[in-house]
Structure formats: C-alpha cells, structure tokens
Amino acid sequence: MPAEPLIATSTPVADEAKFTTCYMCACRCGIKVHLKDGKVRYIEGNRDHPVNRGVLCAKGSAGIMTQYAPSRLRKPLKRVGPRGAGELEEIEWDEALGIATEWLGRIRATDPKQLAFFTGRDQSQALTSWWASEFGTPNYAAHGGFCSVNMAAAGMYSIGGSFWEFGEPDFEHTRYFMLFGVAEDHASNPLKIGINKLRQRGAKFVSINPVRTGYSAVADQWLGIRPGTDGLFVFALIHELLAADKVDFDYLARYTNAPWLVIDAPGKPGHGLFARSADGRPLLWDGTEQRLASAMDTSVRPALVGRFTLPNGGEAVPVFELMARRFLAPDYAPDAAAARTGVPAATIRAIAAELAHVAFEQSIVLDIPWTDWAGRKHATTVGRPVSFHAMRGISAHANGFHTCRALHVLQMLLGSIDVPGGWRYKPPYPRQAPPGPKPSGKTVAAGRSLGGPPLGYPSGPEDLLVDEAGRALRIDKAYSWEAPLAAHGLMHLVITNAWKGDPYPIDTLFMFMANMSWNSAMNTEGTRAMLVDRDPATGQYKIPRIIYADAFWSEMVAYADLVLPDTTYLERHDCISILDRPIGSPDAPADAIRHPVLKPDRDVRPFQDVLIELGVRLKLPGLVDAAGKARYPGGYADYMARHERTPGVGLLAGWRGSAGDKTGRGGANPHQIEAYIANQGFWTQPIPDEAKYYKHANLSYLAYAASMGFVGEPKPVVLQLYAEPLQRFRLAADGHGRVTPPAAERARIRAYFDPLPIWYPPFEEAAVDGARFPLHAITQRPMAVYHSWGGHNAWQRQIHGENPLYVHRDAAARLGIADGDWVWIVSHHARVKARARLMTGVNPETVWTWNAIGRAPGAARLSADAPESTRGFLLNHVISELLPAQAGGYRYANVDPVTGQAAWYDLRVRIERIGALDAAADAHPPTFGPQPPGAEAPPTRLRYGAEFREAP
Amino acid sequence: MTQLPDRVPGAKKLGLVIDLDICVGCHACAVNCKEWNSGGFAAPLTDFDPYGADPSGVWFNRVHTFEAGEGAGGRTVHFPKSCLHCDDAPCVTVCPTGASYKRTADGIVLVDEAKCIGCKLCAWACPYGAREYDRAEGVMKKCTLCIDRIYNETMAEVDRVPACVSTCPASARHFGDLGDPASAVSKLVAERGGYDLMPEQTTKPVNKYLPPRPRQTGCGSAPVALRDDDAPLAPEGLFLKWVDRLLSR
C-alpha cells in the first residue's frame, strides 16, 4: 500500500478573529469573524453569545458573499437621466451631502412634514426615529406597518409585550408548543434551538400554517389551515375551554382585567368603558362583601360574572362575563370553525383537550419563592406549561390584530403568560398595557422639532393625528380614522399617497434600506410608475426628490435622485439596543454592538454616521450644541456611547458610568464601545431568580426593571383581556366625545373597534368574486435567504435562485396543470406568470411561493437573464395596496383597519395554465437599467478562498 | 486501482450522525461547509456563473427537501447529504491513480488533489452523489470531514468538530467514532435506531441517519375532547357555577 499523504492538520484558521453581530437577517446572532490578509476567511457563531450560543444559520454563514458582492455600491450617485432608467453618475460625498442638506434644509425651514423619512429593515430605529423627531417631521416610520405591526400592537395593547421579539416561549420547560403562521421568522436561530429542545424532551409541537415547510415538517402535528382563519380556530379553542370550565380563574383574577366592571349603557358616553371610582381607578365587584371595590384591592374576592349596579344607578358587567357570553355562542364552536378553517372539528376539540390537560394536569412547580406587587409572598413558582409563538401568518391579514388578540386571550385563560413553560417576556418588557407614549405630529412648525417621538400608541380619538375635519395629518395616514392604532406607520402607502397628493404632496422622500420599488411594496408595477410620474402642469415629478441609502444596487437605486452608499455590517458601528428591538432572553436582558472588523475598500460611509452628519449640517438641536458644534463629533459610535435618551439611560445598558461599572442606569461612559469590544461585542446579565417569572406582577422584577431604566416606575402590568382604548374609538363613532370620525368612517370604526377580539373575513376575500378568485396566495419566508438581501449573494442564490408557485396536487389536477407547467397568477389587480410545482403538504385552496426571490432583470448586478428574473417572480406584483372600490368609488387601503398593517396574505387569485410562453405578454417589469457607473462586470467564476489554502 | 486500507486495531471510524427528526431544512450546514471549505484543506470550491443565468458551484453538503408518504402519514422531509465515508467505499476502489483514498487511522475518505486526474469514475461509482467535479480546478472535491478542524491544535478543543456540526442551529448533526460502541454517537445510533442510507448499495456507509421519532398524535393521557360533542351547550349552567366561584387574588 502506498503511504497515505501527510496532512497538515493544525493550520491556523486565520491571522485574527473579531467578534461582532451578524446582519444577514434581523436575528442579530453573535458572530466570530476570522480574518486573513485583511479578508474574511470564515464567519461562525459565537459560542458565548446569548442569542445563538455558537450556532449560525445559512444566511449568517453566507456573509462572505454579501461582503464581496459585485452589487455593492461604490460611491455616492446622482441621477443624470430620467428617473427609473438607472442613469446615475458618481459624485463625491461633499457634493452628495451638500445636495441633501440643501433639500432637507429648505424643507425644515418651511414645512418639515414635506420630508417623508422611511426606513426598511434597518434596526436603528432608536436613532432614525429620534432624528425624525429632531427634524420635526411626523412622516417617519420603519417597515413594521408593512411587516408585522399587528403582532406588536395586539401584544402591546393586551399584555405589554408581544410575540415577535418582545418575548419567547420557555423552551426549557414547556410541554406543549403551538406555532402559528411561522415559516422562518423572528427569531431565527433561537426558534431552531428551542424546537430541538422540545423534541429531545418529547414536548408536543403543533404547527399551524397553510404550508408544510421548515418547522412544520418536524412538528408532531401540522394543521394546514386556510389563510386568514386562524382567529376562528383560536376562538373555537376558547369556546371548548370555557364550556368545559378549564380556565385558570385565579390567574385571570389576579393578573388580568377579567374581573373589571364594564359599563352597560347603550347610547350613553360611558357604554363599554370600565366603571371607575371618583379618582379614576377601575372597579370590580367584591363577591364576599357584595359591593364595589377597587381593582387594585387584593384582599377582595371578585365576581367574574353577574350584573351589578353602579352608584349612578347604571349597570355593569365583568369583562369575563362579556367574553364568555361571546365565545360560548354556537358561532364559535368547533363545528362552526371547521368548514371555514379546514381544520376538522374533532381536531380542534382534541387540541383544546390537550391544552387543558397539559396546562392543568401537568403544571410545573419550580422551587423559586417570589413576591408579588401587593407584597404577598409565594413559596413556589407555578407554571402552566403551554406556550405559543406566532408571526406574520397571523399578522399579514386585515383581521390580524384581532386574531393576535385572540391568541393573547387564550394565553390568559390558560394562565400561561410569563410562567414556567409558558410564553415569557424579554426585558425591557413588559411595559404598561395599554401602552403609554402617544405619537407626536399634531403641530408641525418650520424650524422646530416634533417635541416627541413620531410613533406611539393612541389611547383614544384625542390621540389621533387628524385635523379638525378628521383628515389625516401624516402622509401615510397613520393614526387617522383609517388606521388609528398604526403603531408602526404605513410605509406601504407613502408612495401612493405622495403621488396622489392625498392628504398632501411631499417634497422629498428619504429612504434607507427599503426596496420600495420591488419587494417592499405591493402593486410593484404601479409603484414604479408613480415614482416616475410627472405633473403635466409643471413637468416635475409628482414626488419631486428621492434620496435613497443602501449598500447594494437594489431595484430602488434606479429610482433615486441621490444615492448615499452604505457600508456592510462588517464595516461599521451599530447598536442593538434595548431601546429598540431587544435581543436577550426572558432570564437575562442583553444588548450588543457592531463595530468595524473590516475597513471599506470603497468610498462608502455608514448610514448612521451620514444621518448624524446631515443632522449637524441642518443644526438639529439634539445633534449640535448651543454654539452649533456637533454634539457627537465621533459620529455614530460617539452617539451610541454618549447619547442619553433620559438621564442615565442611553442606547447601551452595559458598562455605564464614568468608571464603566454601572448597568442599566448610569452616566455616559466614553469608553463604553471599547468595553463592548473587549467583551465579544455584547452585554448580558441574568435576572435574579426571584424576579424571573410573573414579571408583570413580580415586585422584585418591577423594582429591577425600574432600577435598570426599562420602565419609569415599578407599577404592575395588568393584562388587558378587554382592550378599553378600542371602545373609546367606538364611542366616538356613535358621536360621543370631542373628537369624532367623519360620517363615512363611522361604520368601519363601529365594526372593527371591538374591545374584545372578533373575526371577520379578510377584506379582499369579501370584496372579490370567490368564483373568479377561488384560491389564497401567500408566501413563506425561506430559511436560507432574507427578503431580497440574498439575491446578490453568490451562495444563497444557488439555494433559492428561482421560485416556483407551489400548488396542491388535487387543485392542479382539477385545473389541468402538470408539474412544471407555466401558469398565470391572476388577482383582481394584475397578473404575473410563474412555474407551477405540485405538492401535497399545503392547504388545498392555497398556492404559495418563497418570499422575495424574484428580481427585476439586472438588479443586484445579476445578468438580465438570471433565473430570478426569467423563471422566478414576485407575488407583490398582483397585490394591490388598495382594495377594490366601494360603492361610491372610494378605495380603502388593503390593510387591517385597526393598525394599518399591510394585508398581503389576504390575496385571492386564480391560476390559468399557459399554453406556450409568450414573452411579449410577460408581466415582468422592463429591464432594470444600465449597470452602475464605472463598475466592472461581475466575475463569471469565483474561486473565493483559494488564496487561503496552504501551499503544498 | 486504489485499495481500501487494511483493518488496524484501534482504528477509528469517524463519521456523522444526522437527525432527521429535527432537521428543519435551514441549509446552515450546507452553507457553513461551503464557507469553511472555500478556504480550507480542499480550497477553493469554485462557483460558476455566480451572478448569471446558470449559477452552480461545488458544494460538499446539500439539503434535499421532498415529500414522502400519503395522507395522515405524509410528511415533508429535509435530507442533508454529504459523503458518508463508507467502509467499502467504491469511490476508492474505482480510482485509477490512488487519488481517492480512505485513511487507515480514522476512515476518512479524501481526495489527494495532486494525484487526481479528474476522470470522474469515483463520481459514477458513488451511489450517493457525494463527489463533485470542480471543472475549474480539474479535480474531484468532497467532504473532508473537516480534517483541517478535527485535529487542529490551534483551535479550542470544543471547536474541533466539523463545521456543519458546530453550526447546526437545531443540533441535528453529531460527530464521532462510529467504530466505538461506547462513543456518544454510537449510543445515539443504538438508542434511536440509526440506519444506513440505501444499504442495498453495499458500500457500508459510516454516516448514519436517525429516523424521525413517531409523531405524537395525541398528547400523553389527554382525552380526545373536553366534552361529549353531542351534548348541547348549556351556558347558563356554567354561569351559575361561575357566580359561586369566588376567587382568591
């Protein structure tokens, strides 16, 4: 036998390794970046990081190909041809900043709301929202309205936290886990780590999703529910639990507003509001003493049902009774839900029985004594170990807010919020419910700041941003009667409204990392047309100026007038702040930074630094001192360390104070960033045991949260089974109160502002002919690619280069469609073509594709005949941002009427087999445009890493 | 023709155990492998037409997702597949130059690129499609079981596992000595009924797959319903009960 080759098995991986935070999606795992000869050799998960504990998904592992993507912008760009043609010339930063300052300065000096500043998946809302407020424009939001505001808002108004990112299931202890509407979603790696724990422990995992991909493939039970009907399914579970008296009444009485009295006085201004004492405290009925008592009096044993007389002679009924009467009605029985949801009644009954069994027969008792907010000591911590997680499959529907509220009500009935084995809050949550800060923007004045954050949570009509006639004050109509609780704005309506000049035209649209002319829009073709449409009278574009900041040559770049090129995540500072979307876990808050591990090899600048620089040039008060000098001369890193939102509370919680020895609250530490870098880029600190559970009612936790600056005061959070703010809007629709809706809006407000959750058919479904559009069409988010960020990545696109339309075999057979056939997908709005693939694991009345894979030809520096353009497609083309016209012609937005959430999963289509492919009738948009100025052709072959191999 | 090594006492059979019960098909293993190996022992792994109409590349690990079964038993399966480092590896015996060889000490099957002439006979011989020809390099490329990690003394001991194993977010991949019945991986295989992929191909794969656990259709001793579904619902009875129920707070 010839000798085996001798192999060098201890070659050093790289010259050095640095720790930072991934940004290949919004999970923000900790990564270790190995660098050799100034290039990235390898990126792996950081073993010690609280989010991912050493693992790293496909997206994070593909970071090298994003760092070195040919689609990276090189220099600021100025449009020289017509908008949309992609004819841009490179300019210097001085000129670019000068142009932006001139445009923005003029706006600030005359009418600040003429600036619409909207950001995509940027994760720096703590800075951008504050900047908008300093500038003085109310026209700001990030992408949440397009994304999953229904989860956030329903959660914040119900429990002072939310699915999404303000909490997570207790994967260590849960015995029954239900996942609603999640294919791949926040939080990516923690969910994978958690699901493994469930399977190792034999905890049952039920996945409710119209499609059986990803996580649903490993679930014990997959329910292929009809899109938009999850609310009915949840109500049927609630019905069964109530009917069987399997409800945690003690939990309801102690921690929720279930015993609070609701005034029953139809026609009167107080109808449906809580009965309150003279000093405004909610009342309940003391069942032993048979009299009214304060809701905060813990010595009282409250009644949950009954009808009671108030001092003024009126009558009131406990929240629980109202809720029980509603959901015990036959309308909510499993038999009623079965036909609409596609989930058999027997299955619904079985799941209700399983939930009750696990919650009540298998409760967990931990040996952790704790003290509640009323000072009462509990010897142990008891948990009902059923848990839930839900995301955009619930959210992206016109009924999503109420469906998510239904889930929170179910959690309350099962006594499973922030208990061992249940779903638990992540600090800084819980916060007060209903939530506090109100949106600013009622008055906008030249040269003045807004005086508060642009986004917030209205408690009633007086908090809306509307004028005397009830017309919207914001460009996206957030916080108007069309979307009152628009906690995250409506990014998806900005372009349409600005183009229409409804409520008013704007001067400049400034966007960061928001691919609005492609996958971050509905009605993509129409959106592009609006961006280039001119006013015939003046010849000017209807949206006169567009500034766009991004790191890559995305579809939006061709539609900008001024392009500010960003760095990649490996080349800049960033701040994963508790003030923004927190990382961390229910047992330990955490925050993190990014810092440059590489220097950019081109003339690009971190967007946050650019934004701060613009703010200095504009002399925004928060960014310059009295002498007009920059407050944060060191740019974003300086702002991260030294900016205090309130005294002692800054963007980062770790190593505060001049000596770096304080956490949570403390003065600014100019060396804070260095401290983070020395600690692998993150800070975390465990919560004391006695403060971990029942955070909403835990004295130790509330005191801890106040001391850390997470909340203002240590007040308990009462879970809002009944959401009173909604009733205030309803009363306004009946003409009560100072601020009432225009006549045309009253019926909608009455219908949808029910303070208890409801279900109604998704609007698009109700508005179109079901015979002409019999199928639901949705997307699933792939695990290996994040939105349109993967198109330019050489490795990711080999996994998801072209997205087909998946169709149930039976549906396809009825339509004469074979696997691989081309089909038209036709909605009431438009049509687009796709290649059909057949499968079984999908709701029979649903077709679906992967999210955001299709690209416009030439975008992302892909060749114009890339499969993403020739065989892939974007479903957004057939989704309209407006519903079909009502009688009278008005077209409401295609959104949830409570929050304005874009209802993209309400889409209804038919599919038609295409005989021969007709290129001329292609519904794809025209070629993207010329390639970036001065850019080399992308390589036709990649041998990345060859240079790292040891010479033999 | 190349020979398989003689059995030597104390020799290991290093390989992977892949848990199909919890693989969620995320492709972390595939991409992290691509990334590690792009600059590692077998660098590079060429990508062809990476931004064009027909992108393809050399990957050592690919995840195949497919449906199996019918009706209630139907499932979606995520199936990662890379070289199984077979005991009777036909890719070794078919190799005309000795480039494809199996190590005596640990059983890892490797390509000695200096000897590989790119004839591709090994790719034909392998029933698992685990070997890929890199036409830019002119040689075969395949999973190296991260030979440049597992013995690497410049790395912390806890990191000396294949990249795919350390990166898997669902902990669906395990690494160890399948030739030692006392090893953690061997015990896992025994406990979970780990099996050979396509045993009828007689290559005696060392990598093992753990089958999905039986799905829980019920939930322990939970009843199948909370009430008799024919019983009419009498809510007033419930309300009477609830009137009497006085709660502690």
mmCIF file of C-alpha atoms in Angstrom, chain A residues 67-327:
data_model
loop_
_atom_site.group_PDB
_atom_site.id
_atom_site.type_symbol
_atom_site.label_atom_id
_atom_site.label_comp_id
_atom_site.label_asym_id
_atom_site.label_seq_id
_atom_site.Cartn_x
_atom_site.Cartn_y
_atom_site.Cartn_z
ATOM 1 C CA GLN A 67 -19.358 41.348 1.862
ATOM 2 C CA TYR A 68 -17.790 40.794 -1.561
ATOM 3 C CA ALA A 69 -20.925 41.020 -3.699
ATOM 4 C CA PRO A 70 -20.459 42.879 -7.006
ATOM 5 C CA SER A 71 -23.746 44.639 -6.303
ATOM 6 C CA ARG A 72 -22.138 46.745 -3.614
ATOM 7 C CA LEU A 73 -22.340 50.424 -4.284
ATOM 8 C CA ARG A 74 -19.004 52.228 -4.559
ATOM 9 C CA LYS A 75 -19.609 55.921 -4.313
ATOM 10 C CA PRO A 76 -22.450 58.399 -3.903
ATOM 11 C CA LEU A 77 -24.553 58.691 -7.029
ATOM 12 C CA LYS A 78 -26.577 61.457 -8.632
ATOM 13 C CA ARG A 79 -29.277 60.861 -11.203
ATOM 14 C CA VAL A 80 -28.464 62.275 -14.606
ATOM 15 C CA GLY A 81 -31.080 60.646 -16.788
ATOM 16 C CA PRO A 82 -34.808 60.200 -16.244
ATOM 17 C CA ARG A 83 -35.783 58.559 -13.019
ATOM 18 C CA GLY A 84 -36.074 54.803 -13.285
ATOM 19 C CA ALA A 85 -33.523 54.467 -16.065
ATOM 20 C CA GLY A 86 -30.731 53.882 -13.586
ATOM 21 C CA GLU A 87 -28.609 56.567 -15.235
ATOM 22 C CA LEU A 88 -26.535 57.750 -12.350
ATOM 23 C CA GLU A 89 -23.126 59.375 -12.103
ATOM 24 C CA GLU A 90 -20.653 59.042 -9.283
ATOM 25 C CA ILE A 91 -20.111 62.143 -7.176
ATOM 26 C CA GLU A 92 -18.085 62.983 -4.113
ATOM 27 C CA TRP A 93 -19.501 62.861 -0.610
ATOM 28 C CA ASP A 94 -19.195 66.616 -0.240
ATOM 29 C CA GLU A 95 -21.475 67.168 -3.159
ATOM 30 C CA ALA A 96 -23.889 64.452 -2.038
ATOM 31 C CA LEU A 97 -24.146 65.809 1.489
ATOM 32 C CA GLY A 98 -24.440 69.307 0.120
ATOM 33 C CA ILE A 99 -27.390 68.337 -2.066
ATOM 34 C CA ALA A 100 -29.132 66.501 0.758
ATOM 35 C CA THR A 101 -28.543 69.378 3.159
ATOM 36 C CA GLU A 102 -29.919 71.875 0.689
ATOM 37 C CA TRP A 103 -33.069 69.861 0.061
ATOM 38 C CA LEU A 104 -33.683 68.987 3.690
ATOM 39 C CA GLY A 105 -32.719 72.423 4.926
ATOM 40 C CA ARG A 106 -35.272 74.091 2.719
ATOM 41 C CA ILE A 107 -37.934 71.707 3.951
ATOM 42 C CA ARG A 108 -37.067 72.232 7.583
ATOM 43 C CA ALA A 109 -37.167 75.977 7.164
ATOM 44 C CA THR A 110 -40.581 75.984 5.521
ATOM 45 C CA ASP A 111 -42.646 72.879 6.223
ATOM 46 C CA PRO A 112 -40.926 69.936 7.897
ATOM 47 C CA LYS A 113 -43.678 67.457 7.083
ATOM 48 C CA GLN A 114 -42.646 67.716 3.448
ATOM 49 C CA LEU A 115 -39.914 65.245 4.356
ATOM 50 C CA ALA A 116 -41.077 61.620 4.392
ATOM 51 C CA PHE A 117 -38.345 59.578 6.045
ATOM 52 C CA PHE A 118 -38.977 55.832 5.985
ATOM 53 C CA THR A 119 -36.584 53.053 6.787
ATOM 54 C CA GLY A 120 -36.589 49.379 5.934
ATOM 55 C CA ARG A 121 -35.004 46.660 7.950
ATOM 56 C CA ASP A 122 -32.525 48.941 9.481
ATOM 57 C CA GLN A 123 -32.599 48.042 13.168
ATOM 58 C CA SER A 124 -31.581 51.543 14.126
ATOM 59 C CA GLN A 125 -34.981 52.972 14.915
ATOM 60 C CA ALA A 126 -33.636 54.358 18.154
ATOM 61 C CA LEU A 127 -31.552 56.779 16.071
ATOM 62 C CA THR A 128 -33.698 57.284 12.988
ATOM 63 C CA SER A 129 -36.932 57.877 14.892
ATOM 64 C CA TRP A 130 -35.218 60.338 17.191
ATOM 65 C CA TRP A 131 -33.622 62.092 14.204
ATOM 66 C CA ALA A 132 -37.023 62.472 12.530
ATOM 67 C CA SER A 133 -38.380 63.958 15.713
ATOM 68 C CA GLU A 134 -35.500 66.417 15.935
ATOM 69 C CA PHE A 135 -36.021 67.352 12.296
ATOM 70 C CA GLY A 136 -39.659 67.994 13.031
ATOM 71 C CA THR A 137 -41.411 65.710 10.588
ATOM 72 C CA PRO A 138 -44.162 63.343 11.698
ATOM 73 C CA ASN A 139 -43.726 61.452 8.452
ATOM 74 C CA TYR A 140 -41.467 58.765 9.745
ATOM 75 C CA ALA A 141 -41.747 55.058 10.277
ATOM 76 C CA ALA A 142 -39.743 51.924 9.800
ATOM 77 C CA HIS A 143 -41.163 48.936 7.980
ATOM 78 C CA GLY A 144 -43.345 47.495 10.714
ATOM 79 C CA GLY A 145 -46.610 48.568 9.120
ATOM 80 C CA PHE A 146 -45.702 46.571 6.080
ATOM 81 C CA CYS A 147 -44.294 43.737 8.147
ATOM 82 C CA SER A 148 -45.928 42.636 11.384
ATOM 83 C CA VAL A 149 -47.299 45.564 13.332
ATOM 84 C CA ASN A 150 -50.394 43.520 14.136
ATOM 85 C CA MET A 151 -48.315 41.297 16.398
ATOM 86 C CA ALA A 152 -46.617 44.209 18.081
ATOM 87 C CA ALA A 153 -49.752 46.292 18.541
ATOM 88 C CA ALA A 154 -52.056 43.459 19.618
ATOM 89 C CA GLY A 155 -49.419 42.416 22.085
ATOM 90 C CA MET A 156 -48.676 45.849 23.474
ATOM 91 C CA TYR A 157 -52.364 46.701 23.950
ATOM 92 C CA SER A 158 -53.084 43.297 25.523
ATOM 93 C CA ILE A 159 -50.093 42.232 27.548
ATOM 94 C CA GLY A 160 -47.482 44.971 27.409
ATOM 95 C CA GLY A 161 -45.173 42.778 25.336
ATOM 96 C CA SER A 162 -45.606 40.781 22.162
ATOM 97 C CA PHE A 163 -44.733 37.711 20.207
ATOM 98 C CA TRP A 164 -42.302 38.939 17.581
ATOM 99 C CA GLU A 165 -39.340 39.983 19.643
ATOM 100 C CA PHE A 166 -40.571 41.130 22.989
ATOM 101 C CA GLY A 167 -40.861 37.637 24.397
ATOM 102 C CA GLU A 168 -40.338 33.997 23.628
ATOM 103 C CA PRO A 169 -41.597 30.555 24.626
ATOM 104 C CA ASP A 170 -39.937 28.918 27.611
ATOM 105 C CA PHE A 171 -38.356 26.150 25.580
ATOM 106 C CA GLU A 172 -36.605 24.745 28.650
ATOM 107 C CA HIS A 173 -39.821 23.830 30.402
ATOM 108 C CA THR A 174 -42.730 23.939 28.004
ATOM 109 C CA ARG A 175 -44.664 20.744 27.430
ATOM 110 C CA TYR A 176 -46.905 21.880 24.602
ATOM 111 C CA PHE A 177 -45.926 24.376 21.959
ATOM 112 C CA MET A 178 -48.167 25.856 19.277
ATOM 113 C CA LEU A 179 -46.593 27.748 16.394
ATOM 114 C CA PHE A 180 -48.902 29.923 14.304
ATOM 115 C CA GLY A 181 -48.012 31.314 10.917
ATOM 116 C CA VAL A 182 -44.237 30.934 11.051
ATOM 117 C CA ALA A 183 -42.135 29.559 8.213
ATOM 118 C CA GLU A 184 -38.880 31.260 9.044
ATOM 119 C CA ASP A 185 -39.224 34.285 11.147
ATOM 120 C CA HIS A 186 -38.016 36.102 14.178
ATOM 121 C CA ALA A 187 -36.231 34.864 15.989
ATOM 122 C CA SER A 188 -34.423 32.558 13.575
ATOM 123 C CA ASN A 189 -31.789 30.615 15.487
ATOM 124 C CA PRO A 190 -33.426 30.756 18.933
ATOM 125 C CA LEU A 191 -36.512 29.085 17.439
ATOM 126 C CA LYS A 192 -34.408 26.295 15.914
ATOM 127 C CA ILE A 193 -32.500 25.811 19.153
ATOM 128 C CA GLY A 194 -35.795 25.767 21.031
ATOM 129 C CA ILE A 195 -37.541 23.285 18.743
ATOM 130 C CA ASN A 196 -34.667 20.875 19.230
ATOM 131 C CA LYS A 197 -35.176 21.099 22.984
ATOM 132 C CA LEU A 198 -38.849 20.269 22.556
ATOM 133 C CA ARG A 199 -38.146 17.196 20.503
ATOM 134 C CA GLN A 200 -35.489 15.967 22.917
ATOM 135 C CA ARG A 201 -37.930 16.268 25.804
ATOM 136 C CA GLY A 202 -40.909 14.861 23.981
ATOM 137 C CA ALA A 203 -42.928 18.052 24.344
ATOM 138 C CA LYS A 204 -45.709 18.144 21.772
ATOM 139 C CA PHE A 205 -45.252 20.606 18.934
ATOM 140 C CA VAL A 206 -48.229 21.692 16.852
ATOM 141 C CA SER A 207 -47.642 23.899 13.817
ATOM 142 C CA ILE A 208 -50.489 25.850 12.250
ATOM 143 C CA ASN A 209 -49.531 27.025 8.785
ATOM 144 C CA PRO A 210 -51.174 26.577 5.390
ATOM 145 C CA VAL A 211 -47.885 25.123 4.149
ATOM 146 C CA ARG A 212 -45.797 22.246 5.471
ATOM 147 C CA THR A 213 -42.239 23.546 5.121
ATOM 148 C CA GLY A 214 -39.397 24.215 7.523
ATOM 149 C CA TYR A 215 -40.530 23.904 11.116
ATOM 150 C CA SER A 216 -43.891 22.437 10.168
ATOM 151 C CA ALA A 217 -42.028 19.452 8.742
ATOM 152 C CA VAL A 218 -40.775 18.434 12.185
ATOM 153 C CA ALA A 219 -43.923 19.226 14.121
ATOM 154 C CA ASP A 220 -45.859 16.417 15.758
ATOM 155 C CA GLN A 221 -48.988 17.778 14.203
ATOM 156 C CA TRP A 222 -49.340 20.064 11.211
ATOM 157 C CA LEU A 223 -52.614 21.860 10.611
ATOM 158 C CA GLY A 224 -52.859 23.153 7.045
ATOM 159 C CA ILE A 225 -55.262 25.922 7.958
ATOM 160 C CA ARG A 226 -56.946 28.173 5.434
ATOM 161 C CA PRO A 227 -55.170 31.558 5.420
ATOM 162 C CA GLY A 228 -56.887 34.263 7.437
ATOM 163 C CA THR A 229 -58.996 31.921 9.563
ATOM 164 C CA ASP A 230 -56.651 31.362 12.494
ATOM 165 C CA GLY A 231 -58.845 33.609 14.638
ATOM 166 C CA LEU A 232 -61.786 31.238 14.241
ATOM 167 C CA PHE A 233 -59.581 28.327 15.225
ATOM 168 C CA VAL A 234 -58.425 30.120 18.368
ATOM 169 C CA PHE A 235 -61.978 31.139 19.288
ATOM 170 C CA ALA A 236 -63.043 27.514 18.953
ATOM 171 C CA LEU A 237 -60.319 26.521 21.410
ATOM 172 C CA ILE A 238 -61.514 29.255 23.761
ATOM 173 C CA HIS A 239 -65.095 28.016 23.347
ATOM 174 C CA GLU A 240 -64.120 24.490 24.331
ATOM 175 C CA LEU A 241 -62.087 25.592 27.335
ATOM 176 C CA LEU A 242 -64.871 27.816 28.636
ATOM 177 C CA ALA A 243 -67.510 25.162 28.027
ATOM 178 C CA ALA A 244 -65.506 22.618 29.985
ATOM 179 C CA ASP A 245 -64.698 25.098 32.736
ATOM 180 C CA LYS A 246 -60.980 24.617 32.032
ATOM 181 C CA VAL A 247 -59.813 28.120 32.685
ATOM 182 C CA ASP A 248 -57.269 29.475 35.156
ATOM 183 C CA PHE A 249 -59.636 31.693 37.100
ATOM 184 C CA ASP A 250 -57.096 32.550 39.765
ATOM 185 C CA TYR A 251 -54.682 33.784 37.133
ATOM 186 C CA LEU A 252 -57.440 35.805 35.474
ATOM 187 C CA ALA A 253 -58.491 37.364 38.748
ATOM 188 C CA ARG A 254 -55.001 38.203 39.886
ATOM 189 C CA TYR A 255 -53.266 39.295 36.730
ATOM 190 C CA THR A 256 -55.808 40.381 34.139
ATOM 191 C CA ASN A 257 -58.724 42.762 33.838
ATOM 192 C CA ALA A 258 -61.152 39.852 33.661
ATOM 193 C CA PRO A 259 -62.962 40.916 36.840
ATOM 194 C CA TRP A 260 -63.141 44.614 35.954
ATOM 195 C CA LEU A 261 -66.615 46.016 35.510
ATOM 196 C CA VAL A 262 -67.677 47.255 32.097
ATOM 197 C CA ILE A 263 -70.469 49.815 31.959
ATOM 198 C CA ASP A 264 -73.545 48.539 30.168
ATOM 199 C CA ALA A 265 -75.389 51.653 28.998
ATOM 200 C CA PRO A 266 -76.035 51.560 25.273
ATOM 201 C CA GLY A 267 -76.297 55.024 23.805
ATOM 202 C CA LYS A 268 -74.534 56.677 26.735
ATOM 203 C CA PRO A 269 -70.991 58.103 26.550
ATOM 204 C CA GLY A 270 -69.654 55.613 29.099
ATOM 205 C CA HIS A 271 -71.018 52.479 27.460
ATOM 206 C CA GLY A 272 -68.406 49.772 27.208
ATOM 207 C CA LEU A 273 -65.822 51.637 29.279
ATOM 208 C CA PHE A 274 -64.615 50.471 32.651
ATOM 209 C CA ALA A 275 -66.606 51.555 35.657
ATOM 210 C CA ARG A 276 -64.250 53.733 37.658
ATOM 211 C CA SER A 277 -64.149 55.281 41.092
ATOM 212 C CA ALA A 278 -64.096 59.007 41.535
ATOM 213 C CA ASP A 279 -60.320 59.017 41.340
ATOM 214 C CA GLY A 280 -60.319 57.072 38.098
ATOM 215 C CA ARG A 281 -59.477 53.580 39.325
ATOM 216 C CA PRO A 282 -61.262 50.669 37.649
ATOM 217 C CA LEU A 283 -63.806 48.862 39.768
ATOM 218 C CA LEU A 284 -64.752 45.266 40.348
ATOM 219 C CA TRP A 285 -67.409 43.559 42.432
ATOM 220 C CA ASP A 286 -66.428 42.211 45.816
ATOM 221 C CA GLY A 287 -68.186 38.850 45.834
ATOM 222 C CA THR A 288 -67.962 38.348 49.596
ATOM 223 C CA GLU A 289 -68.963 41.810 50.765
ATOM 224 C CA GLN A 290 -71.326 42.291 47.838
ATOM 225 C CA ARG A 291 -70.184 45.754 46.944
ATOM 226 C CA LEU A 292 -67.957 47.635 44.552
ATOM 227 C CA ALA A 293 -64.232 47.628 45.231
ATOM 228 C CA SER A 294 -61.088 48.918 43.616
ATOM 229 C CA ALA A 295 -59.429 46.678 41.056
ATOM 230 C CA MET A 296 -56.161 47.130 42.925
ATOM 231 C CA ASP A 297 -57.558 45.870 46.234
ATOM 232 C CA THR A 298 -56.074 42.412 46.562
ATOM 233 C CA SER A 299 -57.997 41.482 49.654
ATOM 234 C CA VAL A 300 -61.182 41.334 47.615
ATOM 235 C CA ARG A 301 -62.535 38.142 46.088
ATOM 236 C CA PRO A 302 -64.013 39.410 42.840
ATOM 237 C CA ALA A 303 -67.013 38.187 40.931
ATOM 238 C CA LEU A 304 -66.363 37.162 37.350
ATOM 239 C CA VAL A 305 -69.952 37.048 36.235
ATOM 240 C CA GLY A 306 -73.100 38.899 37.105
ATOM 241 C CA ARG A 307 -74.714 42.244 36.599
ATOM 242 C CA PHE A 308 -74.131 44.928 39.163
ATOM 243 C CA THR A 309 -75.470 48.367 39.935
ATOM 244 C CA LEU A 310 -73.201 51.379 39.948
ATOM 245 C CA PRO A 311 -73.548 54.372 42.277
ATOM 246 C CA ASN A 312 -75.136 56.412 39.497
ATOM 247 C CA GLY A 313 -77.780 53.734 39.029
ATOM 248 C CA GLY A 314 -76.260 52.335 35.870
ATOM 249 C CA GLU A 315 -75.307 48.724 35.389
ATOM 250 C CA ALA A 316 -72.002 46.992 34.769
ATOM 251 C CA VAL A 317 -70.864 43.517 33.864
ATOM 252 C CA PRO A 318 -67.440 41.938 34.484
ATOM 253 C CA VAL A 319 -65.150 41.600 31.463
ATOM 254 C CA PHE A 320 -65.137 37.853 31.923
ATOM 255 C CA GLU A 321 -68.880 37.602 31.525
ATOM 256 C CA LEU A 322 -68.838 39.611 28.290
ATOM 257 C CA MET A 323 -66.054 37.475 26.918
ATOM 258 C CA ALA A 324 -67.624 34.192 27.981
ATOM 259 C CA ARG A 325 -71.048 35.063 26.563
ATOM 260 C CA ARG A 326 -69.473 35.886 23.252
ATOM 261 C CA PHE A 327 -67.277 32.832 22.868
#
